[in-house]
Tab-separated table of C-alpha atoms in Angstrom:
chain	number	residue	atom	x	y	z
J	1	MET	CA	0.005	0.011	-0.014
J	2	ALA	CA	1.317	3.455	-0.945
J	3	GLU	CA	2.460	5.813	1.770
J	4	LEU	CA	0.168	8.788	2.371
J	5	TRP	CA	2.724	11.188	0.876
J	6	GLN	CA	2.689	9.147	-2.331
J	7	ARG	CA	-1.077	9.422	-2.786
J	8	SER	CA	-2.694	11.777	-5.226
J	9	ALA	CA	-4.635	14.799	-3.986
J	10	ALA	CA	-7.889	13.177	-5.159
J	11	ASP	CA	-7.052	9.963	-3.311
J	12	LEU	CA	-6.234	11.816	-0.113
J	13	ALA	CA	-9.473	13.849	-0.301
J	14	ARG	CA	-11.458	10.602	-0.759
J	15	LEU	CA	-9.682	8.836	2.110
J	16	ILE	CA	-10.238	11.791	4.438
J	17	ALA	CA	-13.877	12.279	3.452
J	18	SER	CA	-14.591	8.590	4.044
J	19	LYS	CA	-12.769	8.780	7.402
J	20	GLN	CA	-10.299	6.062	6.441
J	21	VAL	CA	-7.573	8.465	7.497
J	22	SER	CA	-7.656	11.808	9.321
J	23	ALA	CA	-6.455	15.142	7.992
J	24	ARG	CA	-4.051	15.193	10.930
J	25	GLU	CA	-2.481	11.885	9.800
J	26	VAL	CA	-2.099	13.166	6.248
J	27	VAL	CA	-0.524	16.436	7.378
J	28	GLU	CA	1.886	14.651	9.723
J	29	ALA	CA	2.939	12.293	6.935
J	30	HIS	CA	3.771	15.241	4.701
J	31	LEU	CA	5.584	17.134	7.454
J	32	ALA	CA	7.739	14.049	8.064
J	33	ARG	CA	8.402	13.841	4.337
J	34	ILE	CA	9.495	17.488	4.281
J	35	GLU	CA	11.853	16.960	7.211
J	36	ARG	CA	13.434	13.980	5.483
J	37	VAL	CA	13.681	15.217	1.882
J	38	ASN	CA	13.698	19.000	1.797
J	39	PRO	CA	17.339	19.383	2.957
J	40	GLU	CA	18.362	17.584	-0.243
J	41	VAL	CA	16.472	19.794	-2.704
J	42	ASN	CA	15.657	23.096	-0.899
J	43	ALA	CA	12.192	23.366	-2.446
J	44	ILE	CA	10.196	24.482	0.606
J	45	VAL	CA	11.589	27.648	2.150
J	46	ARG	CA	9.046	28.135	4.956
J	47	VAL	CA	7.358	25.163	6.677
J	48	LEU	CA	3.941	26.000	8.103
J	49	ALA	CA	3.903	23.097	10.564
J	50	GLU	CA	1.859	24.474	13.427
J	51	GLU	CA	-0.545	26.316	11.187
J	52	ALA	CA	-1.123	23.114	9.209
J	53	ARG	CA	-1.643	21.049	12.356
J	54	THR	CA	-4.201	23.552	13.606
J	55	ALA	CA	-6.025	23.517	10.279
J	56	ALA	CA	-5.972	19.711	10.161
J	57	ALA	CA	-7.561	19.496	13.589
J	58	ALA	CA	-10.273	21.907	12.467
J	59	ALA	CA	-10.796	19.871	9.295
J	60	ASP	CA	-11.256	16.680	11.299
J	61	ARG	CA	-13.724	18.366	13.637
J	62	LYS	CA	-15.736	19.662	10.688
J	63	LEU	CA	-15.944	16.189	9.182
J	64	ALA	CA	-16.906	14.638	12.518
J	65	ALA	CA	-19.728	17.161	12.873
J	66	GLY	CA	-21.162	16.100	9.519
J	67	GLU	CA	-20.637	19.499	7.913
J	68	PRO	CA	-20.220	19.759	4.132
J	69	VAL	CA	-16.610	19.711	2.939
J	70	GLY	CA	-14.775	20.942	-0.132
J	71	LEU	CA	-13.127	19.164	-3.042
J	72	LEU	CA	-9.720	19.163	-1.341
J	73	HIS	CA	-10.736	18.830	2.296
J	74	GLY	CA	-7.692	18.085	4.449
J	75	VAL	CA	-5.262	17.820	1.526
J	76	PRO	CA	-1.809	19.456	2.074
J	77	CYS	CA	-0.805	22.077	-0.470
J	78	THR	CA	2.171	24.349	-1.039
J	79	VAL	CA	2.271	27.942	-2.268
J	80	LYS	CA	4.975	29.714	-4.272
J	81	GLU	CA	6.479	32.622	-2.323
J	82	ASN	CA	5.300	35.299	-4.753
J	83	ILE	CA	1.638	34.456	-4.010
J	84	ASP	CA	0.171	36.316	-1.047
J	85	MET	CA	-0.705	34.498	2.177
J	86	ALA	CA	-2.158	36.625	4.940
J	87	GLY	CA	0.278	37.371	7.759
J	88	LEU	CA	3.311	36.111	5.828
J	89	PRO	CA	5.890	37.895	3.670
J	90	THR	CA	5.578	37.701	-0.113
J	91	THR	CA	9.331	37.717	-0.683
J	92	TRP	CA	9.649	37.127	-4.439
J	93	GLY	CA	12.889	35.360	-3.521
J	94	VAL	CA	14.849	38.530	-2.636
J	95	PRO	CA	16.211	39.834	0.720
J	96	ALA	CA	14.716	43.312	0.186
J	97	LEU	CA	11.185	41.824	0.438
J	98	ALA	CA	11.867	39.363	3.251
J	99	GLY	CA	9.665	41.472	5.546
J	100	ALA	CA	6.895	42.276	3.055
J	101	VAL	CA	4.065	40.856	5.126
J	102	VAL	CA	0.642	41.053	3.419
J	103	PRO	CA	-2.815	41.495	4.991
J	104	LEU	CA	-4.867	39.190	2.795
J	105	ASP	CA	-4.641	35.868	0.972
J	106	ALA	CA	-4.385	36.009	-2.791
J	107	PRO	CA	-7.645	34.862	-4.422
J	108	VAL	CA	-6.089	31.493	-5.336
J	109	VAL	CA	-5.057	30.850	-1.726
J	110	GLU	CA	-8.453	31.950	-0.512
J	111	ARG	CA	-10.071	29.441	-2.880
J	112	MET	CA	-7.754	26.581	-1.967
J	113	ARG	CA	-8.608	27.121	1.688
J	114	ALA	CA	-12.334	27.273	0.777
J	115	ALA	CA	-11.964	23.911	-0.975
J	116	GLY	CA	-10.504	22.533	2.257
J	117	ALA	CA	-6.831	22.392	1.280
J	118	ILE	CA	-4.272	22.995	4.037
J	119	PRO	CA	-1.202	25.096	3.220
J	120	ILE	CA	1.827	23.272	4.579
J	121	GLY	CA	4.699	25.296	3.134
J	122	ARG	CA	5.983	28.109	0.903
J	123	THR	CA	8.161	27.233	-2.066
J	124	ASN	CA	11.216	28.738	-3.674
J	125	LEU	CA	11.543	30.862	-6.800
J	126	PRO	CA	14.282	32.842	-8.550
J	127	ASP	CA	14.696	36.539	-7.837
J	128	MET	CA	11.493	38.407	-8.784
J	129	ALA	CA	10.418	35.263	-10.758
J	130	LEU	CA	12.470	36.592	-13.716
J	131	ARG	CA	14.573	33.515	-14.520
J	132	VAL	CA	13.816	29.971	-15.683
J	133	HIS	CA	16.292	28.516	-13.137
J	134	THR	CA	15.286	28.512	-9.457
J	135	ASP	CA	18.169	30.038	-7.524
J	136	SER	CA	17.124	32.701	-5.045
J	137	SER	CA	19.375	35.337	-3.518
J	138	LEU	CA	17.240	34.975	-0.353
J	139	HIS	CA	16.789	31.191	-0.129
J	140	GLY	CA	19.445	29.663	-2.363
J	141	LEU	CA	19.368	26.952	-5.025
J	142	THR	CA	16.563	24.442	-5.557
J	143	ARG	CA	17.769	21.139	-6.971
J	144	ASN	CA	16.001	18.939	-9.458
J	145	PRO	CA	15.121	15.747	-7.560
J	146	TRP	CA	15.738	13.563	-10.621
J	147	ASN	CA	19.233	14.928	-11.184
J	148	ARG	CA	20.590	17.304	-8.555
J	149	GLU	CA	23.104	18.839	-10.977
J	150	ARG	CA	20.364	19.970	-13.380
J	151	THR	CA	17.885	22.829	-13.125
J	152	ALA	CA	14.469	22.331	-11.579
J	153	GLY	CA	13.219	24.985	-13.985
J	154	GLY	CA	11.574	28.222	-13.030
J	155	SER	CA	10.154	30.280	-11.885
J	156	SER	CA	7.925	27.806	-9.969
J	157	GLY	CA	10.858	25.414	-9.498
J	158	GLY	CA	10.461	25.057	-5.754
J	159	GLU	CA	6.829	24.081	-6.233
J	160	ALA	CA	7.658	21.466	-8.863
J	161	ALA	CA	10.468	19.916	-6.799
J	162	ALA	CA	8.265	19.780	-3.678
J	163	LEU	CA	5.506	17.990	-5.591
J	164	ALA	CA	7.845	15.588	-7.381
J	165	THR	CA	9.279	14.407	-4.052
J	166	GLY	CA	5.946	13.973	-2.277
J	167	MET	CA	6.321	16.887	0.132
J	168	SER	CA	2.997	18.262	-1.089
J	169	ALA	CA	-0.013	16.824	-2.908
J	170	VAL	CA	-0.965	19.908	-4.920
J	171	GLY	CA	0.460	23.379	-5.312
J	172	LEU	CA	0.099	26.894	-6.630
J	173	GLY	CA	2.372	28.641	-9.144
J	174	ASN	CA	2.109	31.288	-11.826
J	175	ASP	CA	3.214	31.834	-15.418
J	176	ILE	CA	4.109	34.741	-17.680
J	177	GLY	CA	6.992	33.061	-19.501
J	178	GLY	CA	6.349	29.364	-18.945
J	179	SER	CA	6.802	29.438	-15.175
J	180	LEU	CA	4.211	26.727	-14.551
J	181	ARG	CA	5.223	24.543	-17.518
J	182	ASN	CA	9.029	24.973	-17.396
J	183	PRO	CA	9.483	23.456	-13.935
J	184	ALA	CA	6.698	20.902	-14.465
J	185	GLY	CA	8.559	19.597	-17.486
J	186	ALA	CA	11.923	19.662	-15.751
J	187	CYS	CA	10.664	17.815	-12.671
J	188	GLY	CA	8.251	15.410	-14.345
J	189	ILE	CA	4.962	16.625	-12.902
J	190	ALA	CA	1.740	18.049	-14.375
J	191	SER	CA	0.438	21.593	-14.544
J	192	ILE	CA	-1.846	23.822	-16.585
J	193	ARG	CA	-1.489	27.378	-17.693
J	194	PRO	CA	-5.149	28.484	-17.607
J	195	SER	CA	-6.658	30.809	-20.169
J	196	ALA	CA	-6.274	34.505	-19.381
J	197	GLY	CA	-9.040	35.466	-16.932
J	198	ARG	CA	-10.022	31.907	-16.023
J	199	VAL	CA	-8.306	32.068	-12.592
J	200	PRO	CA	-8.282	35.367	-10.639
J	201	ASP	CA	-4.910	37.036	-10.062
J	202	ALA	CA	-4.277	39.730	-7.416
J	203	GLY	CA	-1.542	40.623	-4.968
J	204	PHE	CA	0.001	43.362	-2.844
J	205	VAL	CA	3.731	42.901	-3.525
J	206	PRO	CA	5.513	44.567	-5.238
J	207	SER	CA	2.390	46.528	-6.240
J	208	GLN	CA	-1.352	46.046	-6.542
J	209	ASP	CA	-1.360	47.657	-9.989
J	210	TRP	CA	0.645	45.977	-12.729
J	211	PRO	CA	2.401	46.753	-16.024
J	212	LEU	CA	0.509	45.940	-19.202
J	213	ALA	CA	2.386	42.735	-20.018
J	214	VAL	CA	1.550	41.330	-16.586
J	215	GLN	CA	-2.095	42.268	-16.942
J	216	LEU	CA	-2.298	40.551	-20.335
J	217	MET	CA	-0.114	37.475	-19.905
J	218	ASN	CA	0.422	36.524	-16.245
J	219	VAL	CA	-1.789	33.744	-14.894
J	220	GLN	CA	-2.083	31.767	-11.654
J	221	GLY	CA	-2.453	27.994	-11.909
J	222	PRO	CA	-2.257	24.589	-10.189
J	223	MET	CA	0.517	22.013	-10.201
J	224	ALA	CA	0.401	18.358	-9.118
J	225	ARG	CA	1.842	14.920	-9.794
J	226	ARG	CA	-1.306	13.740	-11.589
J	227	VAL	CA	-3.355	15.370	-14.327
J	228	ALA	CA	-6.604	14.562	-12.504
J	229	ASP	CA	-5.352	16.580	-9.500
J	230	VAL	CA	-4.571	19.540	-11.749
J	231	ARG	CA	-8.128	19.345	-13.063
J	232	LEU	CA	-9.567	19.146	-9.548
J	233	ALA	CA	-7.536	22.142	-8.337
J	234	LEU	CA	-8.360	24.203	-11.408
J	235	GLN	CA	-12.060	23.684	-10.751
J	236	ALA	CA	-11.548	24.931	-7.211
J	237	LEU	CA	-9.622	28.011	-8.367
J	238	MET	CA	-11.568	29.279	-11.378
J	239	GLY	CA	-14.154	31.981	-11.551
J	240	ALA	CA	-14.456	35.788	-11.266
J	241	HIS	CA	-13.197	37.577	-8.152
J	242	PRO	CA	-13.745	41.244	-7.235
J	243	ARG	CA	-10.034	41.870	-6.743
J	244	ASP	CA	-9.285	40.879	-10.357
J	245	PRO	CA	-11.334	43.108	-12.697
J	246	TRP	CA	-10.478	40.940	-15.724
J	247	SER	CA	-11.385	37.571	-14.212
J	248	ILE	CA	-14.400	35.772	-15.569
J	249	THR	CA	-16.809	33.003	-14.649
J	250	ALA	CA	-17.282	30.422	-17.423
J	251	PRO	CA	-18.199	26.721	-17.489
J	252	PHE	CA	-15.249	24.356	-17.110
J	253	SER	CA	-16.344	22.227	-20.076
J	254	GLY	CA	-16.999	23.826	-23.452
J	255	PRO	CA	-19.368	22.651	-26.186
J	256	PRO	CA	-18.775	19.198	-27.714
J	257	VAL	CA	-16.075	18.962	-30.366
J	258	ALA	CA	-16.465	16.728	-33.378
J	259	LYS	CA	-14.654	13.438	-33.029
J	260	PRO	CA	-11.999	12.429	-33.701
J	261	ILE	CA	-10.386	15.527	-32.283
J	262	ARG	CA	-7.525	16.695	-34.496
J	263	VAL	CA	-4.142	17.310	-32.843
J	264	ALA	CA	-1.499	19.322	-34.644
J	265	VAL	CA	1.951	17.999	-33.704
J	266	VAL	CA	4.961	20.336	-33.696
J	267	ALA	CA	7.790	18.057	-32.567
J	268	GLU	CA	10.519	20.519	-33.612
J	269	PRO	CA	9.190	24.067	-33.126
J	270	PRO	CA	10.452	26.684	-35.578
J	271	GLY	CA	13.094	29.176	-34.546
J	272	GLY	CA	15.969	26.960	-33.442
J	273	ALA	CA	17.266	23.447	-32.813
J	274	THR	CA	15.458	20.726	-30.912
J	275	ASP	CA	17.233	17.919	-29.051
J	276	PRO	CA	16.301	14.521	-30.595
J	277	ALA	CA	15.387	13.214	-27.142
J	278	VAL	CA	12.804	16.004	-26.844
J	279	SER	CA	11.299	15.522	-30.310
J	280	ASN	CA	11.149	11.752	-29.694
J	281	MET	CA	9.238	12.388	-26.459
J	282	VAL	CA	6.713	14.479	-28.390
J	283	GLY	CA	6.445	11.632	-30.915
J	284	ARG	CA	5.643	9.170	-28.124
J	285	ALA	CA	2.949	11.499	-26.771
J	286	ALA	CA	1.493	11.790	-30.270
J	287	ALA	CA	1.428	7.986	-30.597
J	288	ALA	CA	-0.471	7.731	-27.305
J	289	LEU	CA	-3.061	10.222	-28.541
J	290	SER	CA	-3.424	8.385	-31.845
J	291	ASP	CA	-4.002	5.124	-30.003
J	292	ALA	CA	-6.584	6.878	-27.828
J	293	GLY	CA	-8.604	7.861	-30.933
J	294	TYR	CA	-7.309	11.355	-31.708
J	295	ASP	CA	-6.639	12.422	-35.289
J	296	VAL	CA	-2.919	13.233	-35.084
J	297	VAL	CA	-1.394	15.275	-37.895
J	298	THR	CA	1.862	17.136	-38.423
J	299	ALA	CA	1.018	20.840	-38.715
J	300	CYS	CA	2.389	24.071	-37.305
J	301	PRO	CA	0.139	27.008	-36.299
J	302	PRO	CA	0.602	30.132	-38.439
J	303	ARG	CA	3.051	32.942	-37.667
J	304	TYR	CA	4.730	30.800	-34.976
J	305	GLU	CA	8.108	32.547	-34.971
J	306	GLU	CA	6.404	35.934	-35.161
J	307	ALA	CA	4.389	35.075	-32.075
J	308	ILE	CA	7.607	34.272	-30.194
J	309	ALA	CA	9.174	37.576	-31.268
J	310	VAL	CA	6.143	39.667	-30.323
J	311	TRP	CA	5.873	37.960	-26.905
J	312	ASP	CA	9.539	38.750	-26.295
J	313	GLN	CA	9.162	42.386	-27.335
J	314	VAL	CA	5.958	42.974	-25.363
J	315	LEU	CA	7.272	41.387	-22.183
J	316	LEU	CA	10.801	42.818	-22.192
J	317	GLY	CA	9.569	46.149	-23.562
J	318	ASP	CA	7.325	46.437	-20.532
J	319	VAL	CA	10.177	45.456	-18.199
J	320	ALA	CA	12.549	48.040	-19.638
J	321	PRO	CA	11.119	51.090	-17.789
J	322	LEU	CA	11.374	49.122	-14.538
J	323	ILE	CA	14.812	47.636	-15.092
J	324	ASP	CA	16.756	49.859	-12.665
J	325	GLU	CA	14.214	49.217	-9.852
J	326	LEU	CA	14.252	45.472	-10.505
J	327	LEU	CA	18.034	45.210	-10.639
J	328	SER	CA	18.288	47.002	-7.303
J	329	LEU	CA	16.305	44.176	-5.718
J	330	MET	CA	17.970	41.251	-7.389
J	331	GLY	CA	21.113	39.222	-6.670
J	332	ARG	CA	24.030	38.958	-9.093
J	333	ASP	CA	22.906	35.953	-11.171
J	334	GLY	CA	19.293	37.045	-11.490
J	335	ALA	CA	20.415	40.522	-12.489
J	336	THR	CA	22.822	39.064	-15.058
J	337	PHE	CA	20.099	37.022	-16.702
J	338	LEU	CA	17.622	39.883	-16.785
J	339	THR	CA	20.161	42.407	-18.102
J	340	ARG	CA	21.237	40.139	-20.952
J	341	ALA	CA	17.675	39.125	-21.832
J	342	ASN	CA	16.537	42.733	-21.775
J	343	ALA	CA	19.328	43.756	-24.136
J	344	THR	CA	17.770	41.636	-26.898
J	345	ALA	CA	14.659	43.785	-27.067
J	346	PRO	CA	15.245	47.569	-27.028
J	347	PRO	CA	12.541	49.528	-25.247
J	348	PRO	CA	9.712	50.245	-27.712
J	349	ASP	CA	8.280	53.709	-28.066
J	350	ALA	CA	4.518	54.312	-28.126
J	351	LYS	CA	4.327	53.788	-31.904
J	352	VAL	CA	6.225	50.484	-31.809
J	353	MET	CA	4.193	49.206	-28.865
J	354	SER	CA	0.975	50.021	-30.720
J	355	GLN	CA	2.233	48.183	-33.780
J	356	LEU	CA	3.082	45.166	-31.591
J	357	PHE	CA	-0.503	44.974	-30.413
J	358	VAL	CA	-1.755	45.202	-33.983
J	359	LYS	CA	0.519	42.209	-34.776
J	360	ARG	CA	-0.727	40.405	-31.692
J	361	HIS	CA	-4.311	40.751	-32.849
J	362	GLY	CA	-3.467	39.368	-36.281
J	363	ILE	CA	-1.586	36.434	-34.816
J	364	ALA	CA	-4.469	35.706	-32.428
J	365	ARG	CA	-6.951	35.722	-35.304
J	366	ALA	CA	-4.784	33.370	-37.357
J	367	TRP	CA	-4.375	30.964	-34.420
J	368	SER	CA	-8.102	31.069	-33.659
J	369	GLU	CA	-8.845	29.973	-37.238
J	370	PHE	CA	-6.190	27.264	-37.013
J	371	LEU	CA	-7.560	25.972	-33.685
J	372	ALA	CA	-11.049	25.723	-35.204
J	373	GLU	CA	-9.603	23.007	-37.448
J	374	HIS	CA	-7.012	21.665	-34.990
J	375	PRO	CA	-8.493	21.997	-31.453
J	376	LEU	CA	-5.222	20.893	-29.843
J	377	VAL	CA	-1.550	21.622	-30.555
J	378	LEU	CA	1.118	19.264	-29.167
J	379	THR	CA	4.585	20.744	-28.645
J	380	PRO	CA	7.471	20.319	-26.216
J	381	THR	CA	7.762	22.741	-23.347
J	382	TRP	CA	11.506	23.202	-23.851
J	383	THR	CA	13.390	22.233	-26.989
J	384	GLN	CA	16.436	21.103	-24.983
J	385	LEU	CA	16.910	18.971	-21.870
J	386	PRO	CA	17.154	20.710	-18.452
J	387	PHE	CA	20.496	22.469	-18.263
J	388	GLU	CA	23.213	22.336	-15.614
J	389	HIS	CA	23.087	24.848	-12.778
J	390	GLY	CA	24.322	28.249	-13.820
J	391	PHE	CA	24.338	27.552	-17.556
J	392	ASP	CA	21.873	30.365	-18.169
J	393	VAL	CA	24.231	33.027	-16.743
J	394	ALA	CA	27.708	31.546	-17.209
J	395	THR	CA	28.133	33.205	-20.606
J	396	PRO	CA	26.111	35.491	-22.902
J	397	GLU	CA	25.768	32.519	-25.218
J	398	GLY	CA	24.246	30.474	-22.386
J	399	THR	CA	21.678	33.155	-21.749
J	400	ALA	CA	20.768	33.314	-25.412
J	401	ALA	CA	20.509	29.514	-25.625
J	402	THR	CA	18.209	29.502	-22.576
J	403	MET	CA	15.907	32.078	-24.175
J	404	GLU	CA	15.837	29.991	-27.352
J	405	LEU	CA	15.101	26.619	-25.697
J	406	MET	CA	11.954	28.017	-24.048
J	407	ARG	CA	10.476	29.377	-27.275
J	408	PRO	CA	7.516	26.883	-27.376
J	409	VAL	CA	5.987	28.510	-24.253
J	410	ALA	CA	5.719	31.959	-25.865
J	411	PRO	CA	2.794	31.788	-28.306
J	412	ALA	CA	0.188	30.677	-25.736
J	413	ASN	CA	1.409	33.324	-23.300
J	414	LEU	CA	1.089	36.050	-25.908
J	415	LEU	CA	-2.408	34.928	-26.877
J	416	GLY	CA	-3.814	34.023	-23.449
J	417	LEU	CA	-4.405	30.381	-24.413
J	418	PRO	CA	-4.540	27.366	-22.044
J	419	VAL	CA	-1.716	24.812	-22.013
J	420	GLY	CA	-2.140	21.548	-20.121
J	421	VAL	CA	1.167	19.670	-19.885
J	422	LEU	CA	2.187	19.680	-23.608
J	423	LEU	CA	-1.141	20.591	-25.183
J	424	THR	CA	-2.372	24.070	-26.215
J	425	GLY	CA	-6.064	24.594	-26.814
J	426	ALA	CA	-8.432	27.350	-27.780
J	427	ARG	CA	-9.365	29.900	-25.162
J	428	LEU	CA	-11.286	28.384	-22.208
J	429	ARG	CA	-10.764	24.831	-23.519
J	430	GLU	CA	-8.747	23.575	-20.580
J	431	ASP	CA	-11.068	20.567	-20.607
J	432	LEU	CA	-9.737	19.410	-23.985
J	433	CYS	CA	-6.119	19.965	-22.954
J	434	LEU	CA	-6.506	17.924	-19.751
J	435	ASP	CA	-8.502	15.137	-21.401
J	436	ALA	CA	-5.670	14.632	-23.892
J	437	ALA	CA	-3.009	14.938	-21.189
J	438	GLU	CA	-4.756	12.178	-19.217
J	439	ALA	CA	-4.705	9.943	-22.313
J	440	ILE	CA	-0.931	10.357	-22.499
J	441	GLU	CA	-0.579	9.775	-18.738
J	442	GLN	CA	-2.673	6.591	-18.922
J	443	ARG	CA	-0.494	5.251	-21.738
J	444	TYR	CA	2.861	5.807	-20.124
J	445	GLY	CA	2.043	6.324	-16.452
J	446	LEU	CA	4.157	8.444	-14.141
J	447	GLU	CA	6.998	7.490	-11.877
J	448	THR	CA	6.169	7.368	-8.170
J	449	PRO	CA	7.579	10.290	-6.186
J	450	ILE	CA	11.296	9.723	-5.790
J	451	ASP	CA	13.801	10.006	-2.986
J	452	PRO	CA	16.552	12.441	-3.994
J	453	ARG	CA	18.967	10.672	-1.675
J	454	GLY	CA	18.422	7.357	-3.446
């Protein structure tokens, strides 16, 4: 029988609801796992042991009283340390914000608590979440539990490593440049980047009001070891919230799509080289979908490289006016990566920025027409294998190579589309992405959570 820390979030919720185990037992099992494993990977940077024990006792009392419970009642979760939790600092991984205590939970934390989940720890991220390698000037390096000399990805790398090692059952991260998908791919877990507006996004640090690129492209989303748990958490998180004026309430499942559903496969995305091991992995995923009844074809969405370039210009162009303020907060390596990346996209003036948004609209229209014929697009997350620690800042060439390997994440970010594991869908079609991801998972399975000391 699997240990409690090895169980999926859905299994734990079912066991607790049926009173086969208590929330206290589940929390204690995960706290013991953190004590044993976290020193090896440095994924969890603040353990909420007493708070979790108190919440577990309350969860058990609620169940004993016969009160209704949520989808994730009693299930331990972790929260990236750039997502607000009331009474705790939202550090963004930098010493300057180590004391930035916030008064309210972020909407996603509020909703996880409402679903019955119990926050058990805060997870690591790179400085200001502006790097795809999780090494914080406040908390240090997070190691990939599969290979401790390779990156855990970023910026939600602490979250991915915590989940992969069984220290948490489900977690919260965010994504403007692949920060949910990059670490999920590097650490072998599941995640979804929701459609823009599907999950509410609000916070106090560093500011309650955000630059345009953040408003358009940043999303909050769930991470877990199993696709079914990502689906469960997304259903708990989604819906409009008064603190996010752009959030919406929409049904989880969209209208039926004609079968067989066509999947466009892009095993080697345009714009650079792809490691054969990566393209072969995409091929295996495509084979699993074909066997599951999908209509799998080789086809690339239109204006793919242009979408990457516009994403880069919009994001870095918006960062440029803030660069001095950001660099003053960041450590040496984070500042090096940001400075080099920013140098590739000179700050646009008002005319150039307006032209970028005209291009964005045209690309979005072209993709919308493509997705009407190909409801899913299968691509890698990165075109290269996870790199060794420090590769992204060791040389200018390493920084450029890092920006290039993450190019498949850019189009969906630019266009506000959902991406579940390796699958991009039309806006608000997270259901299609996750259905297909589960078909791949059922074909190949997933490794059980591993012991980084083994």
